[in-house]
PDB file of C-alpha atoms and ligand atoms in Angstrom:
ATOM      1  CA  MET A 298     114.135 116.855 116.851  1.00 72.00           C
ATOM      2  CA  ASN A 299     112.489 119.398 114.565  1.00 88.00           C
ATOM      3  CA  GLN A 300     109.145 118.378 113.166  1.00 98.00           C
ATOM      4  CA  LEU A 301     109.394 116.942 109.665  1.00 98.00           C
ATOM      5  CA  ILE A 302     107.571 118.626 106.777  1.00 98.00           C
ATOM      6  CA  ALA A 303     105.959 116.644 103.969  1.00 99.00           C
ATOM      7  CA  PRO A 304     104.432 118.899 101.279  1.00 98.00           C
ATOM      8  CA  SER A 305     101.464 117.265  99.553  1.00 98.00           C
ATOM      9  CA  LEU A 306     101.722 117.148  95.765  1.00 98.00           C
ATOM     10  CA  LEU A 307      97.900 117.233  95.546  1.00 98.00           C
ATOM     11  CA  SER A 308      98.029 121.041  95.677  1.00 98.00           C
ATOM     12  CA  ALA A 309     100.750 121.381  93.019  1.00 98.00           C
ATOM     13  CA  ASP A 310     100.177 122.629  89.456  1.00 97.00           C
ATOM     14  CA  PHE A 311      99.625 119.356  87.598  1.00 97.00           C
ATOM     15  CA  ALA A 312     100.477 121.018  84.279  1.00 97.00           C
ATOM     16  CA  HIS A 313     103.929 121.908  85.644  1.00 97.00           C
ATOM     17  CA  LEU A 314     104.750 119.048  87.975  1.00 98.00           C
ATOM     18  CA  ALA A 315     108.448 119.051  87.106  1.00 98.00           C
ATOM     19  CA  GLN A 316     108.759 122.682  88.252  1.00 98.00           C
ATOM     20  CA  ASP A 317     106.988 122.008  91.526  1.00 98.00           C
ATOM     21  CA  ILE A 318     109.079 118.892  92.216  1.00 98.00           C
ATOM     22  CA  ASP A 319     112.190 120.913  91.502  1.00 98.00           C
ATOM     23  CA  MET A 320     111.034 123.437  94.118  1.00 98.00           C
ATOM     24  CA  ILE A 321     110.563 120.590  96.631  1.00 98.00           C
ATOM     25  CA  ASN A 322     113.994 119.155  95.802  1.00 98.00           C
ATOM     26  CA  ASN A 323     115.598 122.537  96.470  1.00 98.00           C
ATOM     27  CA  SER A 324     113.645 123.198  99.677  1.00 98.00           C
ATOM     28  CA  GLU A 325     114.022 122.055 103.278  1.00 98.00           C
ATOM     29  CA  ALA A 326     111.113 119.609 102.822  1.00 98.00           C
ATOM     30  CA  ASP A 327     111.850 116.284 104.499  1.00 98.00           C
ATOM     31  CA  TRP A 328     109.517 114.065 102.442  1.00 98.00           C
ATOM     32  CA  LEU A 329     107.124 114.374  99.502  1.00 99.00           C
ATOM     33  CA  HIS A 330     103.557 113.294 100.394  1.00 99.00           C
ATOM     34  CA  LEU A 331     101.625 111.594  97.563  1.00 98.00           C
ATOM     35  CA  ASP A 332      97.831 111.217  97.837  1.00 98.00           C
ATOM     36  CA  ILE A 333      96.337 108.372  95.813  1.00 98.00           C
ATOM     37  CA  MET A 334      92.510 108.317  95.635  1.00 98.00           C
ATOM     38  CA  ASP A 335      90.141 105.869  93.992  1.00 98.00           C
ATOM     39  CA  GLY A 336      86.737 107.591  93.931  1.00 98.00           C
ATOM     40  CA  VAL A 337      85.384 104.802  96.167  1.00 98.00           C
ATOM     41  CA  PHE A 338      87.066 105.104  99.563  1.00 98.00           C
ATOM     42  CA  VAL A 339      87.001 108.880  99.097  1.00 98.00           C
ATOM     43  CA  PRO A 340      84.749 110.964  96.812  1.00 98.00           C
ATOM     44  CA  ASN A 341      87.564 112.092  94.516  1.00 98.00           C
ATOM     45  CA  ILE A 342      90.247 110.729  92.179  1.00 98.00           C
ATOM     46  CA  SER A 343      93.746 112.223  92.173  1.00 98.00           C
ATOM     47  CA  PHE A 344      96.571 110.532  90.271  1.00 98.00           C
ATOM     48  CA  GLY A 345      97.777 106.983  89.881  1.00 97.00           C
ATOM     49  CA  PHE A 346     100.947 105.011  89.269  1.00 98.00           C
ATOM     50  CA  PRO A 347     101.571 106.011  85.609  1.00 97.00           C
ATOM     51  CA  VAL A 348     101.899 109.641  86.758  1.00 98.00           C
ATOM     52  CA  LEU A 349     103.768 108.821  89.963  1.00 98.00           C
ATOM     53  CA  GLN A 350     106.433 106.854  88.108  1.00 98.00           C
ATOM     54  CA  TYR A 351     107.546 110.138  86.531  1.00 97.00           C
ATOM     55  CA  VAL A 352     107.231 112.022  89.823  1.00 98.00           C
ATOM     56  CA  ALA A 353     109.410 109.396  91.530  1.00 98.00           C
ATOM     57  CA  LYS A 354     112.090 109.724  88.837  1.00 98.00           C
ATOM     58  CA  LEU A 355     112.382 113.476  89.408  1.00 98.00           C
ATOM     59  CA  CYS A 356     111.993 113.682  93.187  1.00 98.00           C
ATOM     60  CA  THR A 357     115.090 113.427  95.376  1.00 98.00           C
ATOM     61  CA  LYS A 358     113.160 113.413  98.686  1.00 98.00           C
ATOM     62  CA  PRO A 359     111.817 110.243 100.365  1.00 99.00           C
ATOM     63  CA  LEU A 360     108.301 109.418  99.137  1.00 99.00           C
ATOM     64  CA  ASP A 361     105.477 109.190 101.676  1.00 99.00           C
ATOM     65  CA  VAL A 362     102.540 107.510  99.911  1.00 99.00           C
ATOM     66  CA  HIS A 363      99.047 107.969 101.378  1.00 98.00           C
ATOM     67  CA  LEU A 364      96.581 105.521  99.852  1.00 98.00           C
ATOM     68  CA  MET A 365      92.949 106.621 100.116  1.00 98.00           C
ATOM     69  CA  ILE A 366      91.715 103.506  98.355  1.00 98.00           C
ATOM     70  CA  VAL A 367      89.899 100.280  99.178  1.00 98.00           C
ATOM     71  CA  GLN A 368      92.052  97.137  99.398  1.00 98.00           C
ATOM     72  CA  PRO A 369      95.366  99.045  99.467  1.00 98.00           C
ATOM     73  CA  GLU A 370      97.259  95.760  99.947  1.00 98.00           C
ATOM     74  CA  LYS A 371      96.693  95.027  96.241  1.00 98.00           C
ATOM     75  CA  PHE A 372      99.102  97.824  95.355  1.00 98.00           C
ATOM     76  CA  ILE A 373     102.060  97.060  97.627  1.00 98.00           C
ATOM     77  CA  PRO A 374     104.233  96.023  94.615  1.00 98.00           C
ATOM     78  CA  GLU A 375     103.363  99.217  92.709  1.00 98.00           C
ATOM     79  CA  VAL A 376     104.158 101.439  95.706  1.00 98.00           C
ATOM     80  CA  LYS A 377     107.406  99.543  96.259  1.00 98.00           C
ATOM     81  CA  ALA A 378     108.311  99.978  92.561  1.00 98.00           C
ATOM     82  CA  LEU A 379     108.117 103.766  93.038  1.00 98.00           C
ATOM     83  CA  GLY A 380     110.926 103.443  95.562  1.00 98.00           C
ATOM     84  CA  ALA A 381     108.602 104.694  98.329  1.00 98.00           C
ATOM     85  CA  MET A 382     109.978 105.043 101.848  1.00 98.00           C
ATOM     86  CA  MET A 383     106.563 104.946 103.578  1.00 98.00           C
ATOM     87  CA  MET A 384     103.255 103.328 102.633  1.00 98.00           C
ATOM     88  CA  ASN A 385     100.246 104.699 104.542  1.00 98.00           C
ATOM     89  CA  VAL A 386      97.027 102.689 104.519  1.00 98.00           C
ATOM     90  CA  HIS A 387      93.718 103.646 106.104  1.00 99.00           C
ATOM     91  CA  PHE A 388      92.579 101.744 109.181  1.00 98.00           C
ATOM     92  CA  GLU A 389      89.048 101.943 107.752  1.00 98.00           C
ATOM     93  CA  ALA A 390      90.122 100.307 104.460  1.00 98.00           C
ATOM     94  CA  CYS A 391      91.859  97.243 105.909  1.00 98.00           C
ATOM     95  CA  THR A 392      89.919  94.304 107.373  1.00 97.00           C
ATOM     96  CA  HIS A 393      93.187  92.502 108.133  1.00 98.00           C
ATOM     97  CA  LEU A 394      95.375  95.434 109.107  1.00 98.00           C
ATOM     98  CA  HIS A 395      98.012  93.362 110.928  1.00 98.00           C
ATOM     99  CA  ARG A 396      98.552  91.279 107.800  1.00 98.00           C
ATOM    100  CA  VAL A 397      98.785  94.376 105.589  1.00 98.00           C
ATOM    101  CA  VAL A 398     101.341  96.039 107.884  1.00 98.00           C
ATOM    102  CA  GLY A 399     103.428  92.850 107.793  1.00 98.00           C
ATOM    103  CA  ALA A 400     103.257  92.709 103.994  1.00 98.00           C
ATOM    104  CA  ILE A 401     104.400  96.352 103.709  1.00 99.00           C
ATOM    105  CA  HIS A 402     107.366  95.579 105.971  1.00 98.00           C
ATOM    106  CA  ASP A 403     108.152  92.410 104.003  1.00 98.00           C
ATOM    107  CA  ALA A 404     108.289  94.575 100.880  1.00 98.00           C
ATOM    108  CA  GLY A 405     110.979  96.692 102.570  1.00 98.00           C
ATOM    109  CA  MET A 406     108.950  99.818 103.284  1.00 99.00           C
ATOM    110  CA  LYS A 407     107.941 101.586 106.472  1.00 98.00           C
ATOM    111  CA  ALA A 408     104.273 101.107 107.351  1.00 99.00           C
ATOM    112  CA  GLY A 409     101.901 103.904 108.313  1.00 98.00           C
ATOM    113  CA  VAL A 410      98.288 103.594 109.456  1.00 98.00           C
ATOM    114  CA  THR A 411      95.877 106.457 108.854  1.00 99.00           C
ATOM    115  CA  LEU A 412      92.769 107.318 110.895  1.00 99.00           C
ATOM    116  CA  ASN A 413      89.800 109.258 109.545  1.00 98.00           C
ATOM    117  CA  PRO A 414      88.569 112.093 111.802  1.00 98.00           C
ATOM    118  CA  SER A 415      85.734 109.896 113.148  1.00 98.00           C
ATOM    119  CA  THR A 416      87.948 106.938 114.090  1.00 98.00           C
ATOM    120  CA  PRO A 417      89.166 107.078 117.703  1.00 98.00           C
ATOM    121  CA  VAL A 418      92.838 106.694 118.607  1.00 98.00           C
ATOM    122  CA  CYS A 419      92.017 103.764 120.947  1.00 98.00           C
ATOM    123  CA  MET A 420      91.323 101.575 117.878  1.00 98.00           C
ATOM    124  CA  LEU A 421      95.109 101.425 117.418  1.00 98.00           C
ATOM    125  CA  ALA A 422      95.856  99.773 120.772  1.00 98.00           C
ATOM    126  CA  ASP A 423      96.632  96.355 119.260  1.00 98.00           C
ATOM    127  CA  ILE A 424      98.662  97.568 116.254  1.00 98.00           C
ATOM    128  CA  ILE A 425     100.569 100.588 117.623  1.00 98.00           C
ATOM    129  CA  ARG A 426     103.763  98.614 118.378  1.00 98.00           C
ATOM    130  CA  ASP A 427     103.891  97.292 114.810  1.00 98.00           C
ATOM    131  CA  VAL A 428     103.640 100.537 112.859  1.00 98.00           C
ATOM    132  CA  ASP A 429     106.269 103.142 112.009  1.00 99.00           C
ATOM    133  CA  MET A 430     103.832 106.023 111.804  1.00 99.00           C
ATOM    134  CA  VAL A 431     100.234 106.975 112.556  1.00 99.00           C
ATOM    135  CA  LEU A 432      98.648 109.550 110.276  1.00 99.00           C
ATOM    136  CA  LEU A 433      95.763 111.428 111.883  1.00 99.00           C
ATOM    137  CA  MET A 434      93.494 113.016 109.271  1.00 99.00           C
ATOM    138  CA  SER A 435      92.563 116.514 110.386  1.00 99.00           C
ATOM    139  CA  VAL A 436      90.026 116.862 107.540  1.00 98.00           C
ATOM    140  CA  ASN A 437      87.814 114.270 105.895  1.00 98.00           C
ATOM    141  CA  PRO A 438      90.101 112.817 103.217  1.00 98.00           C
ATOM    142  CA  GLY A 439      89.596 113.492  99.532  1.00 98.00           C
ATOM    143  CA  PHE A 440      90.359 117.164  98.966  1.00 98.00           C
ATOM    144  CA  GLY A 441      93.014 119.751  99.673  1.00 97.00           C
ATOM    145  CA  GLY A 442      92.238 123.168 101.104  1.00 97.00           C
ATOM    146  CA  GLN A 443      89.698 122.124 103.759  1.00 98.00           C
ATOM    147  CA  LYS A 444      89.264 123.561 107.241  1.00 98.00           C
ATOM    148  CA  PHE A 445      91.254 121.991 110.069  1.00 98.00           C
ATOM    149  CA  ILE A 446      89.145 119.913 112.514  1.00 98.00           C
ATOM    150  CA  GLU A 447      89.972 121.186 116.022  1.00 98.00           C
ATOM    151  CA  HIS A 448      89.418 117.849 117.776  1.00 98.00           C
ATOM    152  CA  THR A 449      92.630 116.625 116.101  1.00 98.00           C
ATOM    153  CA  ILE A 450      94.658 118.447 118.769  1.00 98.00           C
ATOM    154  CA  ASP A 451      93.089 116.225 121.476  1.00 98.00           C
ATOM    155  CA  LYS A 452      93.743 113.149 119.326  1.00 98.00           C
ATOM    156  CA  VAL A 453      97.435 114.049 119.021  1.00 98.00           C
ATOM    157  CA  ARG A 454      97.683 114.162 122.829  1.00 98.00           C
ATOM    158  CA  GLN A 455      95.843 110.837 123.153  1.00 98.00           C
ATOM    159  CA  LEU A 456      98.083 109.232 120.552  1.00 98.00           C
ATOM    160  CA  ARG A 457     101.245 110.575 122.210  1.00 98.00           C
ATOM    161  CA  GLN A 458     100.060 108.987 125.458  1.00 98.00           C
ATOM    162  CA  LEU A 459      99.326 105.632 123.769  1.00 98.00           C
ATOM    163  CA  ILE A 460     102.770 105.658 122.118  1.00 98.00           C
ATOM    164  CA  ASP A 461     104.532 106.478 125.390  1.00 97.00           C
ATOM    165  CA  GLU A 462     102.585 103.855 127.360  1.00 97.00           C
ATOM    166  CA  THR A 463     103.285 101.071 124.877  1.00 98.00           C
ATOM    167  CA  GLY A 464     106.890 101.939 124.029  1.00 97.00           C
ATOM    168  CA  SER A 465     105.917 102.240 120.358  1.00 98.00           C
ATOM    169  CA  LYS A 466     108.368 104.040 118.063  1.00 97.00           C
ATOM    170  CA  ALA A 467     105.589 105.362 115.807  1.00 98.00           C
ATOM    171  CA  LEU A 468     105.811 108.904 114.479  1.00 98.00           C
ATOM    172  CA  ILE A 469     102.693 111.087 114.643  1.00 99.00           C
ATOM    173  CA  GLN A 470     101.785 112.667 111.309  1.00 99.00           C
ATOM    174  CA  ILE A 471      98.944 115.127 110.665  1.00 99.00           C
ATOM    175  CA  ASP A 472      97.278 115.775 107.305  1.00 98.00           C
ATOM    176  CA  GLY A 473      94.701 118.411 106.406  1.00 98.00           C
ATOM    177  CA  GLY A 474      94.393 122.149 107.006  1.00 98.00           C
ATOM    178  CA  VAL A 475      97.933 122.474 108.322  1.00 98.00           C
ATOM    179  CA  ASN A 476      99.287 126.021 108.257  1.00 98.00           C
ATOM    180  CA  LEU A 477     101.568 128.091 110.496  1.00 98.00           C
ATOM    181  CA  GLU A 478      98.837 128.550 113.129  1.00 98.00           C
ATOM    182  CA  THR A 479      97.470 124.985 113.315  1.00 98.00           C
ATOM    183  CA  GLY A 480     100.960 123.576 112.744  1.00 98.00           C
ATOM    184  CA  LYS A 481     102.342 125.317 115.831  1.00 98.00           C
ATOM    185  CA  ARG A 482      99.569 123.938 118.037  1.00 98.00           C
ATOM    186  CA  LEU A 483     100.003 120.446 116.562  1.00 98.00           C
ATOM    187  CA  VAL A 484     103.733 120.453 117.237  1.00 98.00           C
ATOM    188  CA  ASP A 485     103.145 121.679 120.793  1.00 98.00           C
ATOM    189  CA  ALA A 486     100.658 118.799 121.281  1.00 98.00           C
ATOM    190  CA  GLY A 487     103.238 116.235 120.117  1.00 98.00           C
ATOM    191  CA  ALA A 488     103.077 115.923 116.317  1.00 98.00           C
ATOM    192  CA  ASP A 489     106.271 114.758 114.556  1.00 98.00           C
ATOM    193  CA  VAL A 490     105.392 115.176 110.861  1.00 98.00           C
ATOM    194  CA  LEU A 491     103.204 117.840 109.235  1.00 98.00           C
ATOM    195  CA  VAL A 492     101.690 117.330 105.779  1.00 99.00           C
ATOM    196  CA  ALA A 493     100.967 120.618 104.034  1.00 98.00           C
ATOM    197  CA  GLY A 494      99.269 121.066 100.671  1.00 98.00           C
ATOM    198  CA  ASN A 495      97.612 124.409 100.111  1.00 98.00           C
ATOM    199  CA  SER A 496      99.625 126.278 102.726  1.00 98.00           C
ATOM    200  CA  VAL A 497     102.829 125.426 100.817  1.00 98.00           C
ATOM    201  CA  PHE A 498     101.817 125.394  97.156  1.00 98.00           C
ATOM    202  CA  LYS A 499      99.525 128.438  97.301  1.00 98.00           C
ATOM    203  CA  ALA A 500     102.053 130.483  99.303  1.00 98.00           C
ATOM    204  CA  ALA A 501     103.764 133.456  97.644  1.00 98.00           C
ATOM    205  CA  ASP A 502     107.083 131.807  98.478  1.00 98.00           C
ATOM    206  CA  PRO A 503     106.589 128.028  98.906  1.00 98.00           C
ATOM    207  CA  LYS A 504     110.218 127.337  99.889  1.00 98.00           C
ATOM    208  CA  ASP A 505     110.074 129.970 102.602  1.00 98.00           C
ATOM    209  CA  MET A 506     106.764 128.522 103.860  1.00 98.00           C
ATOM    210  CA  ILE A 507     108.412 125.088 104.138  1.00 98.00           C
ATOM    211  CA  HIS A 508     111.241 126.726 106.075  1.00 98.00           C
ATOM    212  CA  GLN A 509     108.769 128.464 108.405  1.00 98.00           C
ATOM    213  CA  LEU A 510     106.749 125.280 109.034  1.00 98.00           C
ATOM    214  CA  ARG A 511     109.969 123.468 109.808  1.00 98.00           C
ATOM    215  CA  SER A 512     111.048 126.161 112.267  1.00 97.00           C
ATOM    216  CA  LEU A 513     107.790 126.359 114.275  1.00 96.00           C
TER     217      LEU A 513
HETATM  218  C1  DX5 B1811      93.486 115.134 101.667  1.00 74.15           C
HETATM  219  C2  DX5 B1811      94.914 114.731 101.494  1.00 74.15           C
HETATM  220  C3  DX5 B1811      95.873 115.752 101.942  1.00 74.15           C
HETATM  221  C4  DX5 B1811      95.759 117.085 101.250  1.00 74.15           C
HETATM  222  C5  DX5 B1811      96.028 118.124 102.283  1.00 74.15           C
HETATM  223  O1  DX5 B1811      92.650 114.055 101.568  1.00 74.15           O
HETATM  224  O2  DX5 B1811      95.195 113.529 102.198  1.00 74.15           O
HETATM  225  O3  DX5 B1811      97.217 115.276 101.893  1.00 74.15           O
HETATM  226  O4  DX5 B1811      96.653 117.263 100.178  1.00 74.15           O
HETATM  227  O5  DX5 B1811      95.807 119.388 101.750  1.00 74.15           O
HETATM  228  P1  DX5 B1811      95.755 120.704 102.646  1.00 74.15           P
HETATM  229  O6  DX5 B1811      97.075 120.812 103.353  1.00 74.15           O
HETATM  230  O7  DX5 B1811      95.534 121.766 101.631  1.00 74.15           O
HETATM  231  O8  DX5 B1811      94.615 120.536 103.609  1.00 74.15           O
HETATM  232 ZN1   ZN B1812      97.392 112.912 102.418  1.00 74.15          ZN
END
């Protein structure tokens, strides 16, 4: 299987969202990655549901929603109402992660669990069989355009081993500083899904960049 590519709307031109979504719709992108921030869990605020309702109406790709917020379980109905395929919650934001994963599944969505760079892969040992995807942050969450943290490559290998040992079906997704160079090494280490913000939206030809990331 080719790696999947999920461009992150955080790096789009917010004054021309319809144009950028149209580009995504007409590209080889597999999913659209949506970053919701609350200014509490992360030191930034992005966009919320009133904006995303319009994004969801225009976008023809499956929606991959990454919640960088405290108590993400409060917003399961809102994420579901967008028609989201995947709801990603942070390990660090969920005291009762097993319950949250179950509630996301009960709502009819796939459940992803995200790890900050400082959270070790071994923390997932007791939830890995229950999740559809693990998102490894390769930057500290909150901003696009940051430098890739090298240790992520080791974490991808560790996570691949945990998945293989446990028979989990979880996909491995990486988010932060992904470009053609880091993307190639991530795929070689075992990544299944690459999120790409700046490398896609700031490229001279974003559609071609999506094609290149997909062909690594
Ligand atoms: C950061 C977000 C990312 C961000 C990635 O907190 O979760 O999805 O958009 O941006 P790049 O690819 O520019 O690092
Ligand atoms: Zn993200």
